[in-house]
CSV table of C-alpha atoms and ligand atoms in Angstrom, one decimal:
chain,number,residue,atom,x,y,z
A,1,MET,CA,6.6,1.5,10.1
A,2,GLU,CA,8.0,4.9,9.0
A,3,LYS,CA,7.2,8.4,9.9
A,4,LEU,CA,8.1,11.9,8.7
A,5,VAL,CA,9.9,14.3,11.1
A,6,ILE,CA,9.4,18.0,10.1
A,7,GLU,CA,11.1,21.1,11.6
A,8,GLY,CA,8.7,24.0,10.9
A,9,GLY,CA,9.5,27.6,10.0
A,10,ASN,CA,11.5,27.3,6.7
A,11,PRO,CA,10.1,29.2,3.7
A,12,LEU,CA,10.4,27.1,0.5
A,13,HIS,CA,12.3,28.5,-2.4
A,14,GLY,CA,13.3,27.0,-5.8
A,15,THR,CA,11.8,24.7,-8.4
A,16,ILE,CA,9.7,21.7,-7.6
A,17,ARG,CA,8.6,19.2,-10.3
A,18,VAL,CA,5.2,17.6,-10.6
A,19,SER,CA,5.1,13.9,-11.3
A,20,GLY,CA,2.6,12.0,-13.5
A,21,SER,CA,-1.0,11.9,-12.3
A,22,LYS,CA,-1.9,9.0,-10.0
A,23,ASN,CA,-5.6,9.4,-10.9
A,24,ALA,CA,-5.0,9.4,-14.6
A,25,ALA,CA,-2.4,6.6,-14.6
A,26,LEU,CA,-4.6,4.1,-12.7
A,27,PRO,CA,-7.5,4.0,-15.2
A,28,ILE,CA,-5.1,4.2,-18.1
A,29,LEU,CA,-3.1,1.3,-16.8
A,30,LEU,CA,-6.2,-0.8,-16.5
A,31,ALA,CA,-7.5,0.4,-19.9
A,32,SER,CA,-4.4,-1.3,-21.5
A,33,LEU,CA,-6.4,-4.6,-20.9
A,34,LEU,CA,-8.6,-3.6,-23.8
A,35,CYS,CA,-5.7,-3.9,-26.3
A,36,SER,CA,-4.2,-7.2,-27.5
A,37,GLU,CA,-0.9,-5.5,-28.4
A,38,THR,CA,1.8,-3.7,-26.4
A,39,VAL,CA,1.1,-0.2,-25.1
A,40,THR,CA,3.9,2.1,-23.9
A,41,LEU,CA,3.3,4.6,-21.2
A,42,THR,CA,5.6,7.4,-20.1
A,43,ASN,CA,5.6,9.9,-17.2
A,44,VAL,CA,4.2,7.0,-15.0
A,45,PRO,CA,4.6,8.1,-11.4
A,46,ASN,CA,6.5,5.8,-9.0
A,47,LEU,CA,3.7,5.3,-6.3
A,48,ARG,CA,2.4,2.4,-4.2
A,49,ASP,CA,-0.9,2.4,-6.0
A,50,ILE,CA,0.9,2.2,-9.4
A,51,THR,CA,2.9,-0.8,-8.2
A,52,THR,CA,-0.3,-2.4,-7.0
A,53,SER,CA,-1.9,-1.8,-10.4
A,54,PHE,CA,1.0,-3.5,-12.2
A,55,LYS,CA,0.6,-6.5,-9.8
A,56,LEU,CA,-3.1,-6.6,-10.7
A,57,LEU,CA,-2.3,-6.5,-14.5
A,58,GLU,CA,0.2,-9.3,-14.1
A,59,LEU,CA,-2.4,-11.4,-12.2
A,60,LEU,CA,-5.0,-10.7,-14.9
A,61,GLY,CA,-2.5,-12.0,-17.5
A,62,CYS,CA,-0.3,-9.1,-18.8
A,63,LYS,CA,3.4,-9.0,-19.4
A,64,ILE,CA,4.9,-5.8,-17.8
A,65,GLU,CA,8.2,-4.2,-18.5
A,66,ARG,CA,9.0,-1.1,-16.2
A,67,ALA,CA,12.0,1.2,-16.3
A,68,GLU,CA,12.0,4.6,-14.5
A,69,GLY,CA,8.8,6.4,-15.5
A,70,THR,CA,8.1,4.1,-18.5
A,71,ALA,CA,6.0,1.0,-18.7
A,72,LYS,CA,5.3,-1.5,-21.5
A,73,ILE,CA,2.1,-3.5,-21.0
A,74,THR,CA,1.2,-6.5,-23.2
A,75,PRO,CA,-2.0,-8.4,-22.4
A,76,VAL,CA,-1.2,-12.0,-23.2
A,77,THR,CA,-3.8,-14.5,-21.9
A,78,LEU,CA,-6.3,-12.7,-19.8
A,79,GLN,CA,-8.1,-14.2,-16.8
A,80,PRO,CA,-11.2,-12.6,-15.2
A,81,GLU,CA,-10.4,-12.6,-11.5
A,82,ALA,CA,-9.2,-9.7,-9.3
A,83,PRO,CA,-8.6,-11.1,-5.9
A,84,TYR,CA,-9.7,-9.6,-2.5
A,85,GLU,CA,-6.2,-9.5,-1.1
A,86,LEU,CA,-5.1,-7.1,-3.8
A,87,VAL,CA,-8.4,-5.2,-4.3
A,88,LYS,CA,-8.6,-4.4,-0.6
A,89,THR,CA,-5.3,-2.5,-0.8
A,90,MET,CA,-6.5,-0.4,-3.8
A,91,ARG,CA,-10.2,0.2,-4.5
A,92,ALA,CA,-9.4,1.6,-8.0
A,93,SER,CA,-9.0,-2.1,-8.9
A,94,VAL,CA,-12.7,-2.0,-9.6
A,95,LEU,CA,-11.8,-0.2,-12.8
A,96,CYS,CA,-10.9,-3.6,-14.3
A,97,LEU,CA,-14.6,-4.4,-14.5
A,98,GLY,CA,-15.2,-2.6,-17.8
A,99,PRO,CA,-12.2,-3.9,-19.6
A,100,LEU,CA,-12.6,-7.5,-18.5
A,101,LEU,CA,-16.3,-7.5,-19.5
A,102,ALA,CA,-15.4,-6.0,-22.8
A,103,ARG,CA,-12.6,-8.4,-23.6
A,104,LEU,CA,-13.8,-11.7,-21.9
A,105,GLY,CA,-17.5,-11.3,-21.2
A,106,GLN,CA,-16.6,-12.1,-17.6
A,107,ALA,CA,-15.3,-10.3,-14.5
A,108,ASP,CA,-14.9,-11.6,-10.9
A,109,VAL,CA,-13.8,-8.6,-8.9
A,110,ALA,CA,-13.7,-8.5,-5.1
A,111,LEU,CA,-16.0,-5.8,-3.8
A,112,PRO,CA,-13.5,-3.1,-2.6
A,113,GLY,CA,-15.2,-2.4,0.8
A,114,GLY,CA,-15.2,1.0,2.4
A,115,CYS,CA,-12.2,3.2,3.1
A,116,ALA,CA,-11.4,6.0,5.6
A,117,ILE,CA,-13.2,8.7,3.7
A,118,GLY,CA,-16.5,6.9,3.0
A,119,ALA,CA,-18.5,3.8,1.9
A,120,ARG,CA,-17.4,4.3,-1.7
A,121,PRO,CA,-20.1,2.1,-3.3
A,122,VAL,CA,-19.9,1.1,-7.0
A,123,ASP,CA,-23.7,0.8,-7.6
A,124,LEU,CA,-23.6,3.4,-10.3
A,125,HIS,CA,-20.9,1.5,-12.2
A,126,LEU,CA,-22.9,-1.7,-12.1
A,127,LYS,CA,-26.3,-0.1,-13.1
A,128,ALA,CA,-24.7,1.5,-16.1
A,129,LEU,CA,-22.9,-1.7,-17.2
A,130,GLU,CA,-26.3,-3.6,-16.9
A,131,ARG,CA,-27.7,-1.1,-19.4
A,132,MET,CA,-25.0,-2.5,-21.8
A,133,GLY,CA,-26.1,-6.1,-21.2
A,134,ALA,CA,-24.0,-7.2,-18.3
A,135,GLU,CA,-25.5,-9.2,-15.4
A,136,PHE,CA,-24.1,-9.1,-11.9
A,137,SER,CA,-24.3,-11.2,-8.8
A,138,LEU,CA,-22.6,-10.7,-5.4
A,139,ASP,CA,-21.1,-13.9,-4.1
A,140,SER,CA,-18.8,-14.3,-1.1
A,141,GLY,CA,-17.6,-10.7,-1.4
A,142,TYR,CA,-17.0,-10.8,-5.1
A,143,ILE,CA,-18.9,-8.9,-7.9
A,144,ARG,CA,-19.4,-11.5,-10.6
A,145,GLY,CA,-20.2,-10.0,-13.9
A,146,ARG,CA,-21.2,-11.9,-17.1
A,147,CYS,CA,-22.2,-10.6,-20.6
A,148,GLY,CA,-22.2,-11.5,-24.2
A,149,LYS,CA,-20.8,-8.7,-26.5
A,150,LEU,CA,-21.6,-5.4,-24.7
A,151,GLN,CA,-24.2,-3.4,-26.5
A,152,GLY,CA,-24.0,0.4,-26.8
A,153,ALA,CA,-26.6,2.2,-24.7
A,154,LYS,CA,-27.8,5.6,-23.5
A,155,ILE,CA,-26.8,6.0,-19.9
A,156,SER,CA,-27.5,8.9,-17.5
A,157,PHE,CA,-25.6,8.9,-14.2
A,158,GLU,CA,-27.4,10.0,-11.1
A,159,PHE,CA,-24.1,11.5,-10.0
A,160,PRO,CA,-21.1,12.4,-12.2
A,161,THR,CA,-19.0,9.5,-10.8
A,162,VAL,CA,-15.4,9.6,-11.8
A,163,GLY,CA,-14.8,5.9,-11.6
A,164,GLY,CA,-18.2,5.1,-13.1
A,165,THR,CA,-17.5,7.3,-16.1
A,166,GLU,CA,-14.0,5.7,-16.5
A,167,ASN,CA,-15.4,2.1,-16.3
A,168,LEU,CA,-18.1,3.0,-18.9
A,169,LEU,CA,-15.6,4.8,-21.2
A,170,MET,CA,-13.5,1.6,-21.3
A,171,ALA,CA,-16.4,-0.9,-21.7
A,172,ALA,CA,-18.1,1.2,-24.4
A,173,SER,CA,-14.9,1.5,-26.5
A,174,LEU,CA,-15.2,-2.2,-27.6
A,175,ALA,CA,-19.1,-2.5,-27.4
A,176,LYS,CA,-21.3,-3.1,-30.4
A,177,GLY,CA,-22.9,0.3,-31.4
A,178,THR,CA,-22.9,3.7,-29.8
A,179,THR,CA,-23.0,4.6,-26.1
A,180,VAL,CA,-23.9,8.0,-24.8
A,181,LEU,CA,-23.0,8.9,-21.2
A,182,GLU,CA,-25.0,11.8,-19.8
A,183,ASN,CA,-24.1,13.6,-16.5
A,184,ALA,CA,-20.6,12.1,-17.0
A,185,ALA,CA,-17.7,13.3,-14.9
A,186,ARG,CA,-15.6,16.1,-16.4
A,187,GLU,CA,-12.4,15.6,-14.4
A,188,PRO,CA,-9.1,16.2,-16.4
A,189,GLU,CA,-8.2,12.5,-15.6
A,190,ILE,CA,-11.3,11.4,-17.6
A,191,VAL,CA,-10.0,13.5,-20.6
A,192,ASP,CA,-6.6,11.9,-20.2
A,193,LEU,CA,-8.1,8.4,-20.2
A,194,ALA,CA,-10.2,9.3,-23.3
A,195,LYS,CA,-7.2,10.6,-25.1
A,196,PHE,CA,-5.3,7.3,-24.3
A,197,LEU,CA,-8.3,5.3,-25.6
A,198,ILE,CA,-8.4,7.4,-28.8
A,199,ALA,CA,-4.6,6.8,-29.2
A,200,MET,CA,-5.5,3.1,-29.3
A,201,GLY,CA,-8.1,3.7,-31.9
A,202,ALA,CA,-11.3,4.2,-29.9
A,203,LYS,CA,-13.9,6.6,-31.2
A,204,ILE,CA,-14.8,9.1,-28.4
A,205,SER,CA,-16.2,12.6,-28.4
A,206,GLY,CA,-17.4,15.0,-25.8
A,207,HIS,CA,-14.8,14.0,-23.1
A,208,GLY,CA,-14.4,16.8,-20.6
A,209,THR,CA,-18.1,17.7,-21.0
A,210,SER,CA,-21.1,16.1,-19.3
A,211,VAL,CA,-22.1,14.2,-22.4
A,212,ILE,CA,-19.6,11.7,-23.9
A,213,THR,CA,-20.3,9.7,-27.0
A,214,ILE,CA,-18.4,6.5,-27.7
A,215,GLU,CA,-18.8,4.5,-31.0
A,216,GLY,CA,-17.6,0.9,-30.3
A,217,VAL,CA,-14.9,-0.5,-32.5
A,218,GLU,CA,-13.8,-4.2,-33.1
A,219,LYS,CA,-10.2,-3.9,-31.8
A,220,LEU,CA,-7.8,-1.5,-30.3
A,221,HIS,CA,-4.1,-1.2,-31.3
A,222,ALA,CA,-0.7,-0.5,-29.8
A,223,CYS,CA,0.2,3.1,-28.9
A,224,GLU,CA,2.6,5.2,-26.9
A,225,TYR,CA,1.1,7.7,-24.4
A,226,LYS,CA,2.4,10.2,-21.8
A,227,ILE,CA,0.4,10.5,-18.6
A,228,MET,CA,-0.7,14.0,-17.7
A,229,PRO,CA,0.9,15.8,-14.7
A,230,ASP,CA,-0.8,15.3,-11.2
A,231,ARG,CA,-3.0,18.4,-10.6
A,232,ILE,CA,-3.5,17.4,-6.9
A,233,GLU,CA,0.3,17.1,-6.2
A,234,ALA,CA,0.7,20.4,-8.0
A,235,GLY,CA,-2.0,22.0,-5.8
A,236,THR,CA,-0.3,20.6,-2.7
A,237,PHE,CA,3.0,22.3,-3.7
A,238,ILE,CA,1.2,25.6,-4.5
A,239,ILE,CA,-0.3,25.6,-1.0
A,240,ALA,CA,3.1,24.7,0.5
A,241,ALA,CA,4.7,27.8,-1.1
A,242,ALA,CA,1.9,30.1,0.2
A,243,MET,CA,1.8,28.6,3.7
A,244,THR,CA,5.6,28.9,4.2
A,245,ASP,CA,5.7,32.4,2.7
A,246,GLY,CA,8.2,31.3,0.2
A,247,GLU,CA,8.3,31.3,-3.6
A,248,LEU,CA,8.2,28.1,-5.8
A,249,LEU,CA,8.3,27.5,-9.5
A,250,VAL,CA,5.9,24.4,-9.8
A,251,GLU,CA,7.3,22.8,-12.9
A,252,ASP,CA,5.1,20.9,-15.4
A,253,CYS,CA,2.1,22.3,-13.5
A,254,PRO,CA,-1.3,21.4,-15.3
A,255,THR,CA,-2.6,25.0,-14.6
A,256,GLU,CA,-5.5,24.6,-17.0
A,257,SER,CA,-6.9,21.8,-14.9
A,258,LEU,CA,-6.5,23.8,-11.6
A,259,GLU,CA,-8.9,26.7,-12.3
A,260,GLY,CA,-11.4,25.7,-9.6
A,261,LEU,CA,-8.5,25.7,-7.0
A,262,LEU,CA,-6.6,28.7,-8.2
A,263,VAL,CA,-9.7,31.0,-8.1
A,264,VAL,CA,-10.1,30.2,-4.4
A,265,LEU,CA,-6.4,30.5,-3.6
A,266,GLN,CA,-6.1,33.9,-5.3
A,267,GLU,CA,-9.1,35.0,-3.1
A,268,MET,CA,-7.1,33.8,-0.1
A,269,GLY,CA,-4.1,36.0,-1.1
A,270,VAL,CA,-2.0,33.6,-3.2
A,271,TYR,CA,-0.2,35.1,-6.2
A,272,THR,CA,0.4,32.9,-9.3
A,273,GLU,CA,2.1,33.7,-12.6
A,274,GLU,CA,2.4,31.4,-15.6
A,275,LYS,CA,6.1,30.9,-16.7
A,276,GLU,CA,7.5,28.9,-19.6
A,277,THR,CA,8.2,25.7,-17.6
A,278,GLY,CA,5.6,26.0,-14.9
A,279,LEU,CA,3.6,28.1,-12.4
A,280,LEU,CA,5.4,30.7,-10.2
A,281,VAL,CA,3.7,30.9,-6.7
A,282,ARG,CA,4.1,33.1,-3.7
A,283,ARG,CA,1.9,35.2,-1.4
A,284,ALA,CA,0.5,38.4,-3.0
A,285,THR,CA,1.0,40.2,0.3
A,286,ASN,CA,2.2,39.0,3.7
A,287,LEU,CA,-1.3,38.1,4.8
A,288,LEU,CA,-3.5,35.2,3.8
A,289,TYR,CA,-7.3,35.5,4.1
A,290,ALA,CA,-9.9,32.9,5.0
A,291,THR,CA,-12.8,32.2,2.7
A,292,ASP,CA,-15.8,29.9,2.2
A,293,ILE,CA,-15.4,26.7,0.1
A,294,THR,CA,-17.7,23.9,-1.1
A,295,THR,CA,-16.2,20.9,-2.7
A,296,GLN,CA,-17.8,20.0,-6.1
A,297,PRO,CA,-17.3,17.7,-9.1
A,298,PHE,CA,-15.0,19.3,-11.7
A,299,PRO,CA,-14.7,22.1,-12.6
A,300,GLY,CA,-15.6,23.1,-9.0
A,301,PHE,CA,-13.2,23.0,-6.0
A,302,PRO,CA,-11.7,19.5,-5.9
A,303,THR,CA,-12.4,17.3,-2.9
A,304,ASP,CA,-8.9,16.0,-3.2
A,305,MET,CA,-7.6,19.5,-2.2
A,306,GLN,CA,-10.0,19.9,0.7
A,307,ALA,CA,-7.6,18.7,3.5
A,308,GLN,CA,-4.7,20.7,2.1
A,309,VAL,CA,-6.6,24.0,1.8
A,310,MET,CA,-7.8,23.5,5.4
A,311,SER,CA,-4.2,23.6,6.5
A,312,LEU,CA,-3.8,26.9,4.6
A,313,MET,CA,-6.9,28.3,6.2
A,314,CYS,CA,-5.5,27.5,9.7
A,315,CYS,CA,-2.8,30.1,9.0
A,316,ALA,CA,-5.0,32.7,7.4
A,317,THR,CA,-6.6,35.9,8.9
A,318,GLY,CA,-10.3,35.5,9.8
A,319,ALA,CA,-12.8,32.7,9.8
A,320,GLY,CA,-13.7,30.5,6.8
A,321,SER,CA,-15.7,27.3,6.1
A,322,ILE,CA,-15.3,24.2,4.1
A,323,ASP,CA,-18.4,22.2,3.1
A,324,GLU,CA,-17.4,18.7,2.0
A,325,LYS,CA,-20.1,17.6,-0.5
A,326,ILE,CA,-18.4,14.6,-2.2
A,327,PHE,CA,-17.5,12.2,0.6
A,328,GLU,CA,-19.3,11.6,3.8
A,329,ASN,CA,-16.3,11.2,6.1
A,330,ARG,CA,-13.4,13.3,4.8
A,331,PHE,CA,-12.6,15.3,7.9
A,332,MET,CA,-10.3,12.7,9.6
A,333,HIS,CA,-7.4,15.3,9.5
A,334,VAL,CA,-9.4,17.8,11.5
A,335,GLN,CA,-8.6,16.5,15.0
A,336,GLU,CA,-5.0,16.0,14.0
A,337,LEU,CA,-4.7,19.6,12.9
A,338,VAL,CA,-6.4,20.6,16.2
A,339,ARG,CA,-3.6,18.7,18.0
A,340,LEU,CA,-1.2,21.2,16.3
A,341,GLY,CA,-3.2,24.1,17.7
A,342,ALA,CA,-5.7,24.7,14.8
A,343,ASP,CA,-9.1,26.2,15.7
A,344,ILE,CA,-11.6,24.1,13.7
A,345,LYS,CA,-15.2,23.1,14.6
A,346,LEU,CA,-17.2,20.6,12.7
A,347,LYS,CA,-21.0,21.1,12.0
A,348,GLY,CA,-22.2,18.1,9.9
A,349,SER,CA,-20.5,18.3,6.5
A,350,THR,CA,-19.0,21.7,7.2
A,351,ALA,CA,-15.8,22.7,9.0
A,352,ILE,CA,-15.5,26.2,10.5
A,353,ILE,CA,-11.8,27.3,10.6
A,354,ARG,CA,-10.6,30.3,12.5
A,355,GLY,CA,-7.0,31.3,11.6
A,356,VAL,CA,-4.5,31.2,14.5
A,357,THR,CA,-1.3,33.2,14.9
A,358,HIS,CA,0.8,30.0,14.7
A,359,LEU,CA,0.6,26.2,14.9
A,360,THR,CA,2.8,24.2,17.3
A,361,GLY,CA,4.5,21.0,16.4
A,362,ALA,CA,3.4,17.6,17.8
A,363,PRO,CA,3.1,13.9,16.8
A,364,VAL,CA,0.1,13.4,14.5
A,365,MET,CA,-1.4,10.4,12.7
A,366,ALA,CA,-2.3,10.2,9.0
A,367,SER,CA,-5.6,8.6,8.2
A,368,ASP,CA,-5.8,8.7,4.4
A,369,LEU,CA,-3.8,10.0,1.5
A,370,ARG,CA,-4.8,13.7,1.3
A,371,ALA,CA,-5.0,14.0,5.2
A,372,SER,CA,-1.3,13.0,5.2
A,373,ALA,CA,-0.5,15.9,2.9
A,374,SER,CA,-2.4,18.4,5.0
A,375,LEU,CA,-0.5,17.3,8.1
A,376,ILE,CA,2.8,17.7,6.3
A,377,LEU,CA,1.8,21.2,5.1
A,378,ALA,CA,0.9,22.1,8.7
A,379,GLY,CA,4.2,20.7,10.0
A,380,LEU,CA,6.1,22.9,7.5
A,381,VAL,CA,4.9,26.0,9.3
A,382,ALA,CA,4.3,24.8,12.9
A,383,HIS,CA,6.8,26.0,15.6
A,384,GLY,CA,9.1,23.2,16.5
A,385,GLU,CA,9.0,19.5,15.5
A,386,THR,CA,6.0,17.6,14.0
A,387,GLU,CA,6.0,13.8,13.5
A,388,VAL,CA,3.6,12.4,10.9
A,389,GLU,CA,2.9,8.7,11.5
A,390,ARG,CA,1.3,6.1,9.2
A,391,ILE,CA,2.8,7.6,6.1
A,392,TYR,CA,2.1,4.5,4.1
A,393,HIS,CA,-1.1,6.4,3.2
A,394,LEU,CA,1.1,9.2,1.8
A,395,ASP,CA,3.2,6.8,-0.4
A,396,ARG,CA,0.1,5.8,-2.3
A,397,GLY,CA,-0.2,9.1,-4.0
A,398,TYR,CA,3.0,11.3,-3.6
A,399,GLU,CA,6.3,10.4,-5.2
A,400,ALA,CA,9.2,11.0,-2.8
A,401,ILE,CA,7.5,14.1,-1.3
A,402,GLU,CA,10.1,14.5,1.4
A,403,LYS,CA,12.9,14.6,-1.1
A,404,LYS,CA,11.1,17.1,-3.3
A,405,LEU,CA,10.4,19.4,-0.3
A,406,SER,CA,13.9,19.1,1.2
A,407,ALA,CA,15.3,20.2,-2.2
A,408,VAL,CA,13.5,23.5,-1.8
A,409,GLY,CA,14.4,24.2,1.8
A,410,ALA,CA,12.1,22.1,4.0
A,411,LYS,CA,13.6,20.4,7.1
A,412,ILE,CA,11.8,17.0,6.6
A,413,ALA,CA,13.1,13.5,6.9
A,414,ARG,CA,11.7,9.9,6.7
A,415,VAL,CA,12.7,7.8,9.7
A,416,SER,CA,11.7,4.4,11.0
A,417,SER,CA,9.3,4.6,14.0
B,501,EPZ,C1,-12.0,9.3,-7.8
B,501,EPZ,O1,-12.6,8.4,-6.9
B,501,EPZ,C2,-10.6,9.6,-7.3
B,501,EPZ,N1,-9.9,8.3,-7.2
B,501,EPZ,C3,-10.7,10.2,-5.9
B,501,EPZ,O2,-9.4,10.5,-5.4
B,501,EPZ,C4,-11.5,11.5,-5.9
B,501,EPZ,O3,-11.7,12.0,-4.6
B,501,EPZ,C5,-12.9,11.2,-6.5
B,501,EPZ,O4,-12.7,10.5,-7.8
B,501,EPZ,C6,-13.7,12.4,-6.7
B,501,EPZ,O5,-13.1,13.4,-7.5
B,501,EPZ,C7,-9.3,7.9,-8.4
B,501,EPZ,O6,-9.4,8.5,-9.4
B,501,EPZ,C8,-8.5,6.6,-8.3
B,501,EPZ,P1,-16.6,9.0,-7.5
B,501,EPZ,P2,-14.0,7.7,-7.3
B,501,EPZ,O7,-17.0,7.7,-8.2
B,501,EPZ,O8,-14.0,7.3,-8.7
B,501,EPZ,C9,-20.3,8.2,-4.7
B,501,EPZ,C10,-7.5,10.5,-4.0
B,501,EPZ,O9,-7.3,11.1,-3.0
B,501,EPZ,N2,-20.5,7.1,-5.6
B,501,EPZ,O10,-16.7,10.3,-8.3
B,501,EPZ,O11,-14.3,6.6,-6.3
B,501,EPZ,C11,-19.1,8.0,-3.8
B,501,EPZ,O12,-19.4,7.3,-2.6
B,501,EPZ,C12,-8.8,9.8,-4.3
B,501,EPZ,O13,-6.7,10.5,-5.0
B,501,EPZ,C13,-21.7,6.3,-5.4
B,501,EPZ,O14,-22.5,6.5,-4.5
B,501,EPZ,O15,-15.1,8.9,-7.1
B,501,EPZ,C14,-18.6,9.4,-3.5
B,501,EPZ,O16,-19.4,9.9,-2.4
B,501,EPZ,C15,-9.7,9.9,-3.1
B,501,EPZ,N3,-21.9,5.2,-6.2
B,501,EPZ,C16,-18.9,10.2,-4.7
B,501,EPZ,O17,-19.9,9.4,-5.4
B,501,EPZ,C17,-21.0,4.9,-7.2
B,501,EPZ,O18,-21.2,3.9,-7.9
B,501,EPZ,C18,-17.8,10.4,-5.6
B,501,EPZ,O19,-17.3,9.1,-6.1
B,501,EPZ,C19,-19.8,5.7,-7.4
B,501,EPZ,C20,-19.6,6.8,-6.5
């Protein structure tokens, strides 16, 4: 097992580059199953979940060629089964349901099971696919889906599910007729997936709004596509600059997809300025101010930034609150931050945070991907040394974060524990 050891108190200065988006790359990789020719992807991040996705694609019958941030994927002879030992390590594997049903009329995908932040059911995915003619049974922990040619349908989601919208976008691309998705998710990663599908010849409009229309086509063709930058990694670096009272140029920052976050950070006393190659970030004055936040579907405040902004609020003046509306158990980082001296009280789905004059380093334990990031941010400012354990969670979604942070002045190292 490895851990990160952080010596706090060093303001970050310099340029830090944002990698390709994990949450755009995952659905796009699985969408390549829809094509019978080779697709070429660039700006693919080097993450554990991406490696897992390539393993899944090979298991499903694709030839993969990877070099640096580029990947060539050629579906050769597809088979319909995504096994539990792989799916349990990455729940996003459920995004192969739509492509497999569209291409093979069959999908046997292990039910992902819950995770640290919640039950994470996929009922909305299945209900929507049933509207297109798929039939599902649950047998020994596997979702077994069968269908003839999928039929276009009008689908209204009870909740704007990101994964559900992605599965349906992929399934509808090769269906017979037109599909309309209402109350669809509007996240930038949905837009990136739609743009990739369109590059392969899909007919999609309305992506990025709550109503997406997809006109099914017979076949999709080869294409080359660049994955968008990771807005959550970018947001994490923006908060790191503000917390350490430094100044960073966050290069290749997808600023247009961070409005919901930046509005709140500016209220808290963070200064940002668009530059030619990225976003310049520092504090507006020497103080940070607490505020009240509720996580929402895009374009609201992103749940994936909740843990990170909590760390920022621990160092702010005054008391603020964070109401986590998306996931039922996404406060696992709270007790770890309290170990570092934070003043946080939980009341149901709301955390009340009172800023403290300083945090003090201690050993803490990561519980999930974004909790890991919040503990690193806290360690960057805590007095003394902080050790973050179980950083295999971190490696799922941040590419070489300790190298990127060290390069701008952080005292952080990865050691075996
Ligand atoms: C995606 O998860 C992201 N993962 C998550 O990022 C992100 O937090 C989430 O969207 C919300 O933005 C990827 O893109 C790989 P949802 P997803 O379907 O698709 C409930 C990270 O840290 N729901 O919008 O699973 C569900 O339980 C990860 O990078 C149902 O009830 O999100 C949750 O409470 C964490 N039934 C809420 O909706 C369903 O069928 C949001 O889920 C589907 C979802």
